[in-house]
């Protein structure tokens, strides 16, 4: 872990997330170019034959919808926005929890833990990664997707996220993959695997 201050994008408070989900600000996640990102995450879950998934900052549960019926394992989605969780029509085989990812009231282990477009909203992202890795079962994986803003259009975001990408790689990223949606929207999907035995 690096000693330097970790980059952060502008804070969005919990109330603001509730407001934004209430106004439909994030509805676009369920359509268009973003689907390439969910597909890449699902492919990793499928390839790893994960039987349990923890989706931290799950939002509207779009990832669970993408997993579809082929996934018959345990799915737990956590988000601190009660507004977005209340909107979700819960599947019979999923669990949802309203909680702050910085203070997760969880023990146990999951074959896959996902941070899909969430990491840069969390306080102390590198500490958050360490906490998430503690929830990964031996031999399991932590998947982190990070939007790659264009350097021309969003120079500040670009350099913040480039720093964060570097830090995540330094934490043991084993297989990052560039995912491209149409309209030139790109994400980096980091995979950090936990050793079988520690
Ligand atoms: C850009 S959305 C991504 C939603 C979802 N992961 C997806 O890819 O569709 C970020 C999500 O992180 C959640 N979030 C942000 N900070 C959080 C925190 N401290 N604890 C739990 N959830 C948080 C927000 O409420 C929001 O649902």
Short mmCIF file of N, CA, C and O in Angstrom, two decimals, residues 37-144:
data_model
loop_
_atom_site.label_atom_id
_atom_site.label_comp_id
_atom_site.label_asym_id
_atom_site.label_seq_id
_atom_site.Cartn_x
_atom_site.Cartn_y
_atom_site.Cartn_z
N UNK A 37 -19.50 -3.13 -19.63
CA UNK A 37 -18.82 -3.23 -18.33
C UNK A 37 -19.43 -4.35 -17.48
O UNK A 37 -18.72 -5.20 -16.93
N UNK A 38 -20.78 -4.36 -17.39
CA UNK A 38 -21.42 -5.42 -16.61
C UNK A 38 -21.12 -6.80 -17.23
O UNK A 38 -20.91 -7.77 -16.50
N UNK A 39 -21.09 -6.84 -18.56
CA UNK A 39 -20.83 -8.14 -19.23
C UNK A 39 -19.43 -8.64 -18.88
O UNK A 39 -19.23 -9.85 -18.64
N UNK A 40 -18.45 -7.72 -18.83
CA UNK A 40 -17.07 -8.13 -18.51
C UNK A 40 -16.99 -8.63 -17.06
O UNK A 40 -16.30 -9.61 -16.77
N UNK A 41 -17.71 -7.98 -16.16
CA UNK A 41 -17.70 -8.41 -14.75
C UNK A 41 -18.36 -9.80 -14.64
O UNK A 41 -17.83 -10.71 -13.98
N UNK A 42 -19.49 -9.95 -15.32
CA UNK A 42 -20.19 -11.25 -15.28
C UNK A 42 -19.32 -12.37 -15.84
O UNK A 42 -19.32 -13.49 -15.32
N UNK A 43 -18.57 -12.06 -16.90
CA UNK A 43 -17.71 -13.09 -17.50
C UNK A 43 -16.68 -13.57 -16.48
O UNK A 43 -16.40 -14.77 -16.39
N UNK A 44 -16.13 -12.63 -15.70
CA UNK A 44 -15.14 -13.02 -14.67
C UNK A 44 -15.80 -13.89 -13.59
O UNK A 44 -15.20 -14.82 -13.08
N UNK A 45 -17.02 -13.53 -13.23
CA UNK A 45 -17.73 -14.29 -12.20
C UNK A 45 -18.01 -15.70 -12.71
O UNK A 45 -17.82 -16.70 -12.02
N UNK A 46 -18.41 -15.77 -13.97
CA UNK A 46 -18.75 -17.06 -14.58
C UNK A 46 -17.50 -17.92 -14.69
O UNK A 46 -17.50 -19.09 -14.31
N UNK A 47 -16.41 -17.32 -15.21
CA UNK A 47 -15.18 -18.09 -15.41
C UNK A 47 -14.66 -18.62 -14.08
O UNK A 47 -14.13 -19.74 -14.01
N UNK A 48 -14.81 -17.83 -13.03
CA UNK A 48 -14.31 -18.27 -11.71
C UNK A 48 -15.27 -19.26 -11.05
O UNK A 48 -14.98 -19.78 -9.98
N UNK A 49 -16.42 -19.49 -11.67
CA UNK A 49 -17.46 -20.36 -11.10
C UNK A 49 -17.81 -19.94 -9.67
O UNK A 49 -17.93 -20.78 -8.76
N UNK A 50 -17.92 -18.64 -9.49
CA UNK A 50 -18.21 -18.12 -8.15
C UNK A 50 -19.61 -18.55 -7.71
O UNK A 50 -20.56 -18.46 -8.48
N UNK A 51 -19.69 -19.00 -6.48
CA UNK A 51 -21.00 -19.42 -5.94
C UNK A 51 -21.57 -18.35 -5.01
O UNK A 51 -22.70 -18.47 -4.55
N UNK A 52 -20.77 -17.34 -4.72
CA UNK A 52 -21.28 -16.27 -3.87
C UNK A 52 -20.67 -14.94 -4.33
O UNK A 52 -19.48 -14.87 -4.64
N UNK A 53 -21.52 -13.94 -4.40
CA UNK A 53 -21.10 -12.62 -4.89
C UNK A 53 -21.55 -11.55 -3.90
O UNK A 53 -22.72 -11.51 -3.50
N UNK A 54 -20.61 -10.69 -3.52
CA UNK A 54 -20.93 -9.51 -2.72
C UNK A 54 -20.73 -8.31 -3.63
O UNK A 54 -19.63 -8.08 -4.14
N UNK A 55 -21.80 -7.55 -3.85
CA UNK A 55 -21.77 -6.40 -4.76
C UNK A 55 -21.87 -5.14 -3.90
O UNK A 55 -22.95 -4.77 -3.45
N UNK A 56 -20.72 -4.51 -3.67
CA UNK A 56 -20.68 -3.37 -2.74
C UNK A 56 -20.93 -2.07 -3.51
O UNK A 56 -20.24 -1.79 -4.48
N UNK A 57 -21.93 -1.32 -3.06
CA UNK A 57 -22.36 -0.13 -3.82
C UNK A 57 -23.15 -0.59 -5.03
O UNK A 57 -22.93 -0.13 -6.14
N UNK A 58 -24.08 -1.51 -4.78
CA UNK A 58 -24.77 -2.22 -5.88
C UNK A 58 -25.73 -1.32 -6.66
O UNK A 58 -26.15 -1.67 -7.75
N UNK A 59 -26.08 -0.16 -6.09
CA UNK A 59 -27.01 0.73 -6.78
C UNK A 59 -28.31 0.01 -7.08
O UNK A 59 -28.88 -0.69 -6.22
N UNK A 60 -28.77 0.13 -8.32
CA UNK A 60 -30.06 -0.44 -8.70
C UNK A 60 -29.99 -1.94 -8.95
O UNK A 60 -30.98 -2.55 -9.37
N UNK A 61 -28.83 -2.55 -8.74
CA UNK A 61 -28.73 -4.01 -8.91
C UNK A 61 -28.61 -4.43 -10.37
O UNK A 61 -28.95 -5.56 -10.73
N UNK A 62 -28.10 -3.54 -11.20
CA UNK A 62 -28.00 -3.85 -12.63
C UNK A 62 -27.08 -5.06 -12.84
O UNK A 62 -27.34 -5.91 -13.70
N UNK A 63 -26.03 -5.15 -12.03
CA UNK A 63 -25.13 -6.30 -12.18
C UNK A 63 -25.88 -7.61 -11.92
O UNK A 63 -25.71 -8.58 -12.66
N UNK A 64 -26.72 -7.62 -10.88
CA UNK A 64 -27.48 -8.86 -10.60
C UNK A 64 -28.38 -9.23 -11.77
O UNK A 64 -28.51 -10.40 -12.12
N UNK A 65 -28.96 -8.20 -12.39
CA UNK A 65 -29.82 -8.48 -13.54
C UNK A 65 -28.99 -9.08 -14.68
O UNK A 65 -29.43 -9.98 -15.38
N UNK A 66 -27.78 -8.57 -14.86
CA UNK A 66 -26.92 -9.11 -15.91
C UNK A 66 -26.50 -10.54 -15.62
O UNK A 66 -26.32 -11.33 -16.54
N UNK A 67 -26.32 -10.87 -14.35
CA UNK A 67 -25.93 -12.24 -14.02
C UNK A 67 -27.02 -13.22 -14.45
O UNK A 67 -26.73 -14.36 -14.81
N UNK A 68 -28.25 -12.75 -14.40
CA UNK A 68 -29.36 -13.53 -14.91
C UNK A 68 -29.60 -14.81 -14.14
O UNK A 68 -29.12 -15.00 -13.02
N UNK A 69 -30.31 -15.74 -14.77
CA UNK A 69 -30.72 -16.94 -14.07
C UNK A 69 -29.61 -17.98 -14.01
O UNK A 69 -29.69 -18.93 -13.23
N UNK A 70 -28.57 -17.82 -14.86
CA UNK A 70 -27.53 -18.85 -14.83
C UNK A 70 -26.83 -18.85 -13.48
O UNK A 70 -26.29 -19.84 -13.02
N UNK A 71 -26.85 -17.68 -12.82
CA UNK A 71 -26.19 -17.60 -11.51
C UNK A 71 -27.20 -18.01 -10.44
O UNK A 71 -28.20 -17.33 -10.22
N UNK A 72 -26.92 -19.13 -9.80
CA UNK A 72 -27.88 -19.61 -8.81
C UNK A 72 -27.29 -19.57 -7.41
O UNK A 72 -27.81 -20.17 -6.49
N UNK A 73 -26.15 -18.85 -7.29
CA UNK A 73 -25.48 -18.78 -5.99
C UNK A 73 -26.06 -17.69 -5.11
O UNK A 73 -27.14 -17.16 -5.34
N UNK A 74 -25.29 -17.35 -4.09
CA UNK A 74 -25.69 -16.36 -3.10
C UNK A 74 -25.27 -14.98 -3.60
O UNK A 74 -24.11 -14.77 -3.93
N UNK A 75 -26.21 -14.06 -3.67
CA UNK A 75 -25.91 -12.68 -4.08
C UNK A 75 -26.34 -11.75 -2.95
O UNK A 75 -27.50 -11.77 -2.53
N UNK A 76 -25.40 -10.93 -2.50
CA UNK A 76 -25.73 -9.89 -1.52
C UNK A 76 -25.33 -8.55 -2.11
O UNK A 76 -24.16 -8.34 -2.46
N UNK A 77 -26.28 -7.66 -2.26
CA UNK A 77 -26.01 -6.30 -2.74
C UNK A 77 -26.10 -5.34 -1.56
O UNK A 77 -27.04 -5.40 -0.76
N UNK A 78 -25.09 -4.47 -1.47
CA UNK A 78 -25.06 -3.49 -0.37
C UNK A 78 -24.98 -2.09 -0.96
O UNK A 78 -24.19 -1.86 -1.88
N UNK A 79 -25.78 -1.21 -0.44
CA UNK A 79 -25.68 0.19 -0.85
C UNK A 79 -26.14 1.04 0.31
O UNK A 79 -26.96 0.61 1.12
N UNK A 80 -25.60 2.25 0.39
CA UNK A 80 -26.04 3.10 1.50
C UNK A 80 -27.22 3.99 1.11
O UNK A 80 -27.72 4.73 1.95
N UNK A 81 -27.67 3.91 -0.14
CA UNK A 81 -28.83 4.71 -0.55
C UNK A 81 -30.10 3.88 -0.38
O UNK A 81 -30.34 2.92 -1.12
N UNK A 82 -30.91 4.27 0.60
CA UNK A 82 -32.17 3.53 0.78
C UNK A 82 -33.11 3.79 -0.39
O UNK A 82 -33.94 2.98 -0.73
N UNK A 83 -32.93 4.96 -1.05
CA UNK A 83 -33.81 5.28 -2.18
C UNK A 83 -33.63 4.28 -3.31
O UNK A 83 -34.60 3.77 -3.87
N UNK A 84 -32.37 3.99 -3.66
CA UNK A 84 -32.15 3.08 -4.79
C UNK A 84 -32.55 1.64 -4.41
O UNK A 84 -33.11 0.92 -5.23
N UNK A 85 -32.30 1.26 -3.16
CA UNK A 85 -32.65 -0.11 -2.77
C UNK A 85 -34.18 -0.28 -2.74
O UNK A 85 -34.70 -1.34 -3.12
N UNK A 86 -34.88 0.79 -2.32
CA UNK A 86 -36.34 0.69 -2.25
C UNK A 86 -36.96 0.56 -3.63
O UNK A 86 -38.03 -0.01 -3.80
N UNK A 87 -36.25 1.07 -4.65
CA UNK A 87 -36.78 1.01 -6.02
C UNK A 87 -36.66 -0.40 -6.60
O UNK A 87 -37.32 -0.73 -7.56
N UNK A 88 -35.71 -1.17 -6.07
CA UNK A 88 -35.40 -2.45 -6.70
C UNK A 88 -36.50 -3.47 -6.43
O UNK A 88 -36.95 -3.64 -5.30
N UNK A 89 -36.91 -4.15 -7.49
CA UNK A 89 -37.83 -5.27 -7.32
C UNK A 89 -36.95 -6.48 -7.07
O UNK A 89 -36.26 -6.97 -7.97
N UNK A 90 -36.91 -6.88 -5.81
CA UNK A 90 -35.93 -7.88 -5.37
C UNK A 90 -36.25 -9.26 -5.93
O UNK A 90 -37.40 -9.69 -5.91
N UNK A 91 -35.23 -9.93 -6.45
CA UNK A 91 -35.39 -11.32 -6.87
C UNK A 91 -35.51 -12.18 -5.61
O UNK A 91 -35.01 -11.82 -4.56
N UNK A 92 -36.13 -13.33 -5.78
CA UNK A 92 -36.30 -14.19 -4.60
C UNK A 92 -34.97 -14.68 -4.06
O UNK A 92 -34.82 -15.00 -2.90
N UNK A 93 -33.95 -14.75 -4.97
CA UNK A 93 -32.67 -15.34 -4.55
C UNK A 93 -31.61 -14.29 -4.28
O UNK A 93 -30.43 -14.57 -4.37
N UNK A 94 -32.01 -13.08 -3.96
CA UNK A 94 -30.99 -12.07 -3.65
C UNK A 94 -31.26 -11.43 -2.30
O UNK A 94 -32.39 -11.40 -1.82
N UNK A 95 -30.18 -10.92 -1.73
CA UNK A 95 -30.27 -10.23 -0.45
C UNK A 95 -29.74 -8.82 -0.64
O UNK A 95 -28.74 -8.62 -1.34
N UNK A 96 -30.43 -7.88 -0.02
CA UNK A 96 -29.99 -6.48 -0.11
C UNK A 96 -29.82 -5.92 1.30
O UNK A 96 -30.59 -6.26 2.20
N UNK A 97 -28.81 -5.08 1.44
CA UNK A 97 -28.54 -4.50 2.75
C UNK A 97 -28.21 -3.03 2.57
O UNK A 97 -27.41 -2.67 1.70
N UNK A 98 -28.83 -2.18 3.39
CA UNK A 98 -28.52 -0.75 3.34
C UNK A 98 -27.43 -0.48 4.37
O UNK A 98 -27.68 -0.60 5.58
N UNK A 99 -26.23 -0.20 3.90
CA UNK A 99 -25.11 0.02 4.84
C UNK A 99 -24.02 0.83 4.15
O UNK A 99 -23.93 0.86 2.92
N UNK A 100 -23.19 1.44 4.98
CA UNK A 100 -22.06 2.22 4.49
C UNK A 100 -20.87 1.29 4.25
O UNK A 100 -20.46 0.56 5.16
N UNK A 101 -20.34 1.33 3.05
CA UNK A 101 -19.22 0.44 2.70
C UNK A 101 -17.99 0.70 3.57
O UNK A 101 -17.12 -0.15 3.68
N UNK A 102 -17.93 1.87 4.18
CA UNK A 102 -16.78 2.18 5.04
C UNK A 102 -16.92 1.52 6.40
O UNK A 102 -15.97 1.48 7.18
N UNK A 103 -18.13 1.08 6.71
CA UNK A 103 -18.35 0.42 8.02
C UNK A 103 -19.22 -0.80 7.80
O UNK A 103 -20.33 -0.87 8.33
N UNK A 104 -18.73 -1.74 7.05
CA UNK A 104 -19.58 -2.88 6.71
C UNK A 104 -19.77 -3.81 7.91
O UNK A 104 -18.80 -4.28 8.49
N UNK A 105 -21.02 -4.09 8.22
CA UNK A 105 -21.29 -4.96 9.36
C UNK A 105 -21.25 -6.42 8.92
O UNK A 105 -22.20 -7.17 9.14
N UNK A 106 -20.15 -6.82 8.30
CA UNK A 106 -20.12 -8.16 7.69
C UNK A 106 -18.93 -8.97 8.13
O UNK A 106 -17.82 -8.46 8.27
N UNK A 107 -19.17 -10.26 8.28
CA UNK A 107 -18.08 -11.22 8.37
C UNK A 107 -18.35 -12.24 7.29
O UNK A 107 -19.34 -12.15 6.62
N UNK A 108 -17.47 -13.19 7.16
CA UNK A 108 -17.73 -14.24 6.19
C UNK A 108 -16.94 -13.99 4.93
O UNK A 108 -16.18 -13.02 4.83
N UNK A 109 -17.10 -14.87 3.99
CA UNK A 109 -16.30 -14.74 2.78
C UNK A 109 -17.13 -15.05 1.55
O UNK A 109 -18.05 -15.86 1.58
N UNK A 110 -16.75 -14.40 0.49
CA UNK A 110 -17.47 -14.48 -0.78
C UNK A 110 -16.47 -14.86 -1.87
O UNK A 110 -15.33 -14.40 -1.86
N UNK A 111 -16.93 -15.66 -2.82
CA UNK A 111 -16.03 -16.06 -3.92
C UNK A 111 -15.65 -14.85 -4.77
O UNK A 111 -14.55 -14.78 -5.29
N UNK A 112 -16.60 -13.93 -4.92
CA UNK A 112 -16.30 -12.70 -5.67
C UNK A 112 -16.87 -11.50 -4.92
O UNK A 112 -18.02 -11.54 -4.49
N UNK A 113 -16.04 -10.49 -4.75
CA UNK A 113 -16.52 -9.21 -4.22
C UNK A 113 -16.35 -8.21 -5.35
O UNK A 113 -15.32 -8.19 -6.05
N UNK A 114 -17.38 -7.39 -5.57
CA UNK A 114 -17.36 -6.44 -6.69
C UNK A 114 -17.47 -5.01 -6.19
O UNK A 114 -18.30 -4.70 -5.33
N UNK A 115 -16.62 -4.16 -6.74
CA UNK A 115 -16.76 -2.70 -6.57
C UNK A 115 -16.91 -2.15 -7.99
O UNK A 115 -15.91 -1.93 -8.68
N UNK A 116 -18.12 -1.99 -8.42
CA UNK A 116 -18.37 -1.56 -9.80
C UNK A 116 -18.68 -0.07 -9.80
O UNK A 116 -19.77 0.35 -9.40
N UNK A 117 -17.72 0.72 -10.22
CA UNK A 117 -17.87 2.18 -10.27
C UNK A 117 -18.23 2.75 -8.90
O UNK A 117 -19.13 3.58 -8.77
N UNK A 118 -17.51 2.29 -7.90
CA UNK A 118 -17.80 2.70 -6.53
C UNK A 118 -16.54 3.21 -5.82
O UNK A 118 -16.60 4.16 -5.04
N UNK A 119 -15.41 2.59 -6.15
CA UNK A 119 -14.20 2.82 -5.35
C UNK A 119 -13.88 4.30 -5.15
O UNK A 119 -13.54 4.74 -4.06
N UNK A 120 -13.96 5.06 -6.23
CA UNK A 120 -13.51 6.46 -6.09
C UNK A 120 -14.48 7.33 -5.32
O UNK A 120 -14.20 8.49 -5.05
N UNK A 121 -15.63 6.78 -4.94
CA UNK A 121 -16.55 7.55 -4.10
C UNK A 121 -16.32 7.26 -2.61
O UNK A 121 -16.93 7.90 -1.76
N UNK A 122 -15.49 6.27 -2.33
CA UNK A 122 -15.30 5.88 -0.93
C UNK A 122 -14.16 6.67 -0.29
O UNK A 122 -13.18 7.01 -0.97
N UNK A 123 -14.29 6.92 1.01
CA UNK A 123 -13.18 7.54 1.75
C UNK A 123 -12.04 6.54 1.75
O UNK A 123 -12.26 5.34 1.87
N UNK A 124 -10.84 7.02 1.65
CA UNK A 124 -9.66 6.17 1.74
C UNK A 124 -9.81 4.90 0.89
O UNK A 124 -9.91 3.77 1.42
N UNK A 125 -9.81 5.06 -0.42
CA UNK A 125 -10.06 3.90 -1.29
C UNK A 125 -9.12 2.71 -1.09
O UNK A 125 -9.55 1.56 -1.18
N UNK A 126 -7.86 2.98 -0.76
CA UNK A 126 -6.95 1.84 -0.61
C UNK A 126 -7.26 1.04 0.65
O UNK A 126 -7.16 -0.19 0.66
N UNK A 127 -7.67 1.74 1.72
CA UNK A 127 -8.10 1.01 2.91
C UNK A 127 -9.36 0.21 2.60
O UNK A 127 -9.55 -0.90 3.10
N UNK A 128 -10.22 0.82 1.78
CA UNK A 128 -11.46 0.11 1.41
C UNK A 128 -11.12 -1.19 0.68
O UNK A 128 -11.72 -2.24 0.94
N UNK A 129 -10.12 -1.15 -0.20
CA UNK A 129 -9.72 -2.37 -0.91
C UNK A 129 -9.25 -3.44 0.07
O UNK A 129 -9.63 -4.61 -0.02
N UNK A 130 -8.46 -3.02 1.04
CA UNK A 130 -7.96 -3.99 2.02
C UNK A 130 -9.13 -4.62 2.78
O UNK A 130 -9.16 -5.83 3.00
N UNK A 131 -10.12 -3.79 3.14
CA UNK A 131 -11.29 -4.33 3.86
C UNK A 131 -12.06 -5.30 2.98
O UNK A 131 -12.52 -6.34 3.43
N UNK A 132 -12.19 -4.96 1.70
CA UNK A 132 -12.94 -5.84 0.78
C UNK A 132 -12.20 -7.15 0.59
O UNK A 132 -12.80 -8.22 0.51
N UNK A 133 -10.86 -7.08 0.53
CA UNK A 133 -10.08 -8.31 0.34
C UNK A 133 -10.27 -9.26 1.53
O UNK A 133 -10.22 -10.49 1.36
N UNK A 134 -10.50 -8.70 2.70
CA UNK A 134 -10.75 -9.54 3.87
C UNK A 134 -12.05 -10.33 3.72
O UNK A 134 -12.25 -11.33 4.40
N UNK A 135 -12.93 -9.85 2.86
CA UNK A 135 -14.22 -10.53 2.68
C UNK A 135 -14.19 -11.54 1.53
O UNK A 135 -15.18 -12.19 1.22
N UNK A 136 -13.02 -11.61 0.85
CA UNK A 136 -12.89 -12.55 -0.28
C UNK A 136 -12.41 -13.90 0.25
O UNK A 136 -11.47 -13.97 1.04
N UNK A 137 -13.06 -14.95 -0.17
CA UNK A 137 -12.67 -16.31 0.25
C UNK A 137 -11.31 -16.65 -0.35
O UNK A 137 -10.95 -16.15 -1.42
N UNK A 138 -10.53 -17.51 0.33
CA UNK A 138 -9.28 -17.96 -0.27
C UNK A 138 -9.53 -18.50 -1.67
O UNK A 138 -10.48 -19.24 -1.90
N UNK A 139 -8.71 -18.06 -2.61
CA UNK A 139 -8.90 -18.48 -4.01
C UNK A 139 -9.92 -17.63 -4.76
O UNK A 139 -10.11 -17.79 -5.97
N UNK A 140 -10.57 -16.72 -4.03
CA UNK A 140 -11.60 -15.88 -4.66
C UNK A 140 -11.00 -14.61 -5.27
O UNK A 140 -9.78 -14.45 -5.33
N UNK A 141 -11.87 -13.71 -5.69
CA UNK A 141 -11.39 -12.53 -6.41
C UNK A 141 -12.16 -11.27 -6.01
O UNK A 141 -13.33 -11.32 -5.66
N UNK A 142 -11.42 -10.16 -6.09
CA UNK A 142 -12.04 -8.84 -5.93
C UNK A 142 -12.01 -8.17 -7.30
O UNK A 142 -10.94 -8.06 -7.92
N UNK A 143 -13.17 -7.77 -7.80
CA UNK A 143 -13.26 -7.11 -9.11
C UNK A 143 -13.56 -5.63 -8.90
O UNK A 143 -14.51 -5.29 -8.19
N UNK A 144 -12.75 -4.80 -9.52
CA UNK A 144 -12.91 -3.35 -9.35
C UNK A 144 -12.99 -2.71 -10.72
O UNK A 144 -12.03 -2.78 -11.49
#
